[in-house]
C-alpha atoms as one frame of an Amber mdcrd trajectory, in Angstrom:
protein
   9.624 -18.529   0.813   6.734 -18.185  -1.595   3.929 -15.327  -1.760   1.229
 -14.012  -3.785   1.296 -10.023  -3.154  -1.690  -7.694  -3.825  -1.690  -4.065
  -3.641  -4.651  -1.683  -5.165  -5.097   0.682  -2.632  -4.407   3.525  -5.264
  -5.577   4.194  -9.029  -1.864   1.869  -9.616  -2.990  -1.994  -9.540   0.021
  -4.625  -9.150   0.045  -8.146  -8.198   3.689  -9.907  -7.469   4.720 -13.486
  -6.441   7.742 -13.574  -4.630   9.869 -17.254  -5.256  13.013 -17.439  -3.006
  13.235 -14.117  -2.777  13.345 -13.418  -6.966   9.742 -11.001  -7.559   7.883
 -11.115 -10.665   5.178  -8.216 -10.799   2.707  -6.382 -13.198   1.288  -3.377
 -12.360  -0.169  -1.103 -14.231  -2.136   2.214 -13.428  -5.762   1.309 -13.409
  -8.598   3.212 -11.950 -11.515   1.177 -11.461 -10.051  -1.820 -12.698  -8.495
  -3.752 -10.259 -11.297  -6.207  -9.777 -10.820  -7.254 -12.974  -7.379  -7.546
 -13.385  -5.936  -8.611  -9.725  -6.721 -12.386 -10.305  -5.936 -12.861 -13.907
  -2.652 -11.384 -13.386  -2.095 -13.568 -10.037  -2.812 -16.342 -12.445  -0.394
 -15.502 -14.690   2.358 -14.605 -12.969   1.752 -17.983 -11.410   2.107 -19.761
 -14.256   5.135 -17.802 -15.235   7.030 -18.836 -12.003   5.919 -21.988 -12.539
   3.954 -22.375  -9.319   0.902 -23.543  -7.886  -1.341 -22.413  -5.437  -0.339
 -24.975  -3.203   2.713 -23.941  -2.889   2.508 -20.691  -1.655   3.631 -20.204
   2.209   1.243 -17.107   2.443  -0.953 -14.551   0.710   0.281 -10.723   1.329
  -1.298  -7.221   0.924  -1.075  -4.221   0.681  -3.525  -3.616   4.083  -3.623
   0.211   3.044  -4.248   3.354   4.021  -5.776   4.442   0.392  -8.846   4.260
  -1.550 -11.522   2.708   0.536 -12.534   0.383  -2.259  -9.420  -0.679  -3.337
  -7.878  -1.414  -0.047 -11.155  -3.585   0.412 -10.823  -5.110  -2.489  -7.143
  -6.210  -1.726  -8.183  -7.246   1.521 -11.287  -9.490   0.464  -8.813 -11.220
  -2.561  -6.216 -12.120   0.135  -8.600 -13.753   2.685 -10.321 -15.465  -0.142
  -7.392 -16.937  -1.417  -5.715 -17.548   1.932  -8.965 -19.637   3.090  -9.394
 -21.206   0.232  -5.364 -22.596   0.789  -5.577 -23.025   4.314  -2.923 -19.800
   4.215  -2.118 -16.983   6.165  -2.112 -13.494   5.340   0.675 -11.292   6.041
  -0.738  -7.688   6.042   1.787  -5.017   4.745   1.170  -0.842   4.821   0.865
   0.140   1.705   2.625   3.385   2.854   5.641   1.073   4.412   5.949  -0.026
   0.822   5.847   3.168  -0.842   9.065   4.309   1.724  11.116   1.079   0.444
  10.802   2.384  -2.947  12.409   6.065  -1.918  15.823   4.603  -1.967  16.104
   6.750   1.153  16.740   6.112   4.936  14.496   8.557   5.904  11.677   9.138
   4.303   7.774  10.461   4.439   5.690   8.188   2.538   2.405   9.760   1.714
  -0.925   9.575  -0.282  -3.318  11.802  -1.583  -6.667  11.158   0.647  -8.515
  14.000  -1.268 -11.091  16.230   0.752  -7.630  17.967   1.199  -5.714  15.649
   3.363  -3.257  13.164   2.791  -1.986   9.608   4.498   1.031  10.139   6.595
   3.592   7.798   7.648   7.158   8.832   8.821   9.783   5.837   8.480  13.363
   4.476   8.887  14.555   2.402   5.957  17.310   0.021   6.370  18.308  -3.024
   5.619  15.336  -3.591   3.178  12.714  -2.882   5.765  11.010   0.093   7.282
  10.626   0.749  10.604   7.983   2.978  11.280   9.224   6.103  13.671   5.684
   8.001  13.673   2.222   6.899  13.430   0.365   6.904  10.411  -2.382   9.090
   9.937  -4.809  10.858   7.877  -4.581  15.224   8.316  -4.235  18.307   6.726
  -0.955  18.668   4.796  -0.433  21.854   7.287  -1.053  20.199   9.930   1.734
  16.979   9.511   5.108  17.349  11.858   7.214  14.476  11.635  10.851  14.056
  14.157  13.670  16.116  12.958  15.973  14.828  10.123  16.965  14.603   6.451
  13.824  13.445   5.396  12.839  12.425   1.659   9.439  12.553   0.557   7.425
  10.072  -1.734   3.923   9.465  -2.574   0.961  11.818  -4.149   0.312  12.888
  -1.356   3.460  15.331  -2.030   1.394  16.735  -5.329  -1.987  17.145  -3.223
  -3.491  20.807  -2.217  -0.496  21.947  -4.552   2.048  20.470  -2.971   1.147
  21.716   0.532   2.899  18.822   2.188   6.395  19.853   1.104   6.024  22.897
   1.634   4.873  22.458   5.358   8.030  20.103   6.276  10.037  21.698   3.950
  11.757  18.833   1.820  13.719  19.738  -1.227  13.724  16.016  -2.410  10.386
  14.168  -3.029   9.068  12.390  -5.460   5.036  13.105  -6.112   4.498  10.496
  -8.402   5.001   7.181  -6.619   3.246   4.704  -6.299   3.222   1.563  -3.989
   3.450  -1.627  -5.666   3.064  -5.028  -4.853   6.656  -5.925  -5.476   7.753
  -3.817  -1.774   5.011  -5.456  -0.444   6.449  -8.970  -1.062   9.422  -8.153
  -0.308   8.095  -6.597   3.563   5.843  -9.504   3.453   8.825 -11.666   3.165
  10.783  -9.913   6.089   7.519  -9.950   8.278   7.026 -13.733   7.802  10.380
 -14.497   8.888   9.541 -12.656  11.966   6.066 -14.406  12.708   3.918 -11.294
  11.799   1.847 -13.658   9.694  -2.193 -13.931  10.588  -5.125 -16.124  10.034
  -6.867 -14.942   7.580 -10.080 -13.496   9.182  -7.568 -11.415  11.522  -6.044
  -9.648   8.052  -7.768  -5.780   8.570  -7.848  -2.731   6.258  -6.061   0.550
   7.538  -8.708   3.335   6.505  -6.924   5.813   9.457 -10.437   7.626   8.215
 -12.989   7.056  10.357 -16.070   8.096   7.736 -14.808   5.701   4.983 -18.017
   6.098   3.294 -18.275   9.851   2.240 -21.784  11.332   2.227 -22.932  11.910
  -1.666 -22.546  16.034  -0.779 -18.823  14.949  -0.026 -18.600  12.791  -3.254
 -19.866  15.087  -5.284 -17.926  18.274  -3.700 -14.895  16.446  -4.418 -15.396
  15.618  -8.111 -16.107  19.169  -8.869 -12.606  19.937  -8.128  -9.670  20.337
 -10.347
């Protein structure tokens, strides 16, 4: 099993290529970057693994929720590539990959969606995958309730509206500064493949969970005047 992973649906940029299930990865946190660095550092890591394009059984992504552009962006590079290989695209939450990385079983992955909300996602981690037990979405830190259990927390979204979110389910372990990187998403990818969850490209869609992805400038500017 061969991949090419993107993921840049936060200011952290990582591409990963996943060879028989050994991962090589950069990432590297990068606001406003990631369209220039994605492909160069596919290319590389390529030609580290000593792999061509050809090879690759599929292109995966990190399909969001996050950053409006960035999920785009990751979304536009996979189809791109996957067309241009006759690939498919294996579509990957990028908050399913920020729960693998909690080390946890249960955990609350999360993302700061600024405008004082976050993205939600409530999931069972075993055996290397995560199984999502409630929906994702997009609220008010006050306003999240997830099934009762010894849940973990991971993601900025635990730092957002001063740390709101912990507070509201109250967790004692979480980790604010994750990030999701493409590495968990090859390795989900990988799991999802085996299971026929790949697409044709053109069927490969972004998770916003917002429906006004494009805030009005009031909005954009209200939320660079805060802290």
């Amino acid at each position: 099993m061969k991949l090419l992973a993107f993921e840049t649906a936060t200011e952290a940029c990582s591409v990963a290529v996943w060879i028989d299930c050994e991962v090589r990865e950069r990432f590297d946190l990068a606001p406003r970057r990631h369209a220039e660095l994605a492909l160069p550092w596919a290319e590389a890591l390529l030609a580290e693994g000593g792999l061509a394009k050809s090879q690759l059984d599929a292109i995966a992504v990190g399909r969001g929720p996050g950053a409006f552009t960035g999920v785009r962006l990751a979304i536009a590079i996979a189809q791109g590539i996957a067309l241009a290989l006759d690939r498919p695209v294996v579509p990957v939450s990028t908050l399913a990959a920020l729960a693998v990385r909690a080390g946890a079983r249960d955990v609350v992955a999360a993302i700061d969606a600024r405008m004082g909300e976050v993205y939600v996602g409530a999931y069972r981690c075993e055996g290397g995958d995560a199984t999502l037990v409630d929906r994702e979405r997009v609220s008010k830190p006050g306003d999240v309730v997830v099934p009762d259990g010894a849940w973990v927390g991971v993601g900025t979204g635990f730092g957002a509206v001063d740390g709101a979110l912990a507070a509201t389910l109250g967790l004692q372990r979480f980790d604010a500064g994750a990030l999701p990187h493409a590495s968990d998403v090859a390795h989900l990818a990988a799991l999802a493949f085996a299971r026929g969850e790949a697409v044709a490209p053109e069927r490969a869609e972004p998770a916003y969970l917002r429906d006004n992805v494009a805030l009005t400038l009031a909005e954009q500017r209200a939320s660079k005047q805060r802290p």
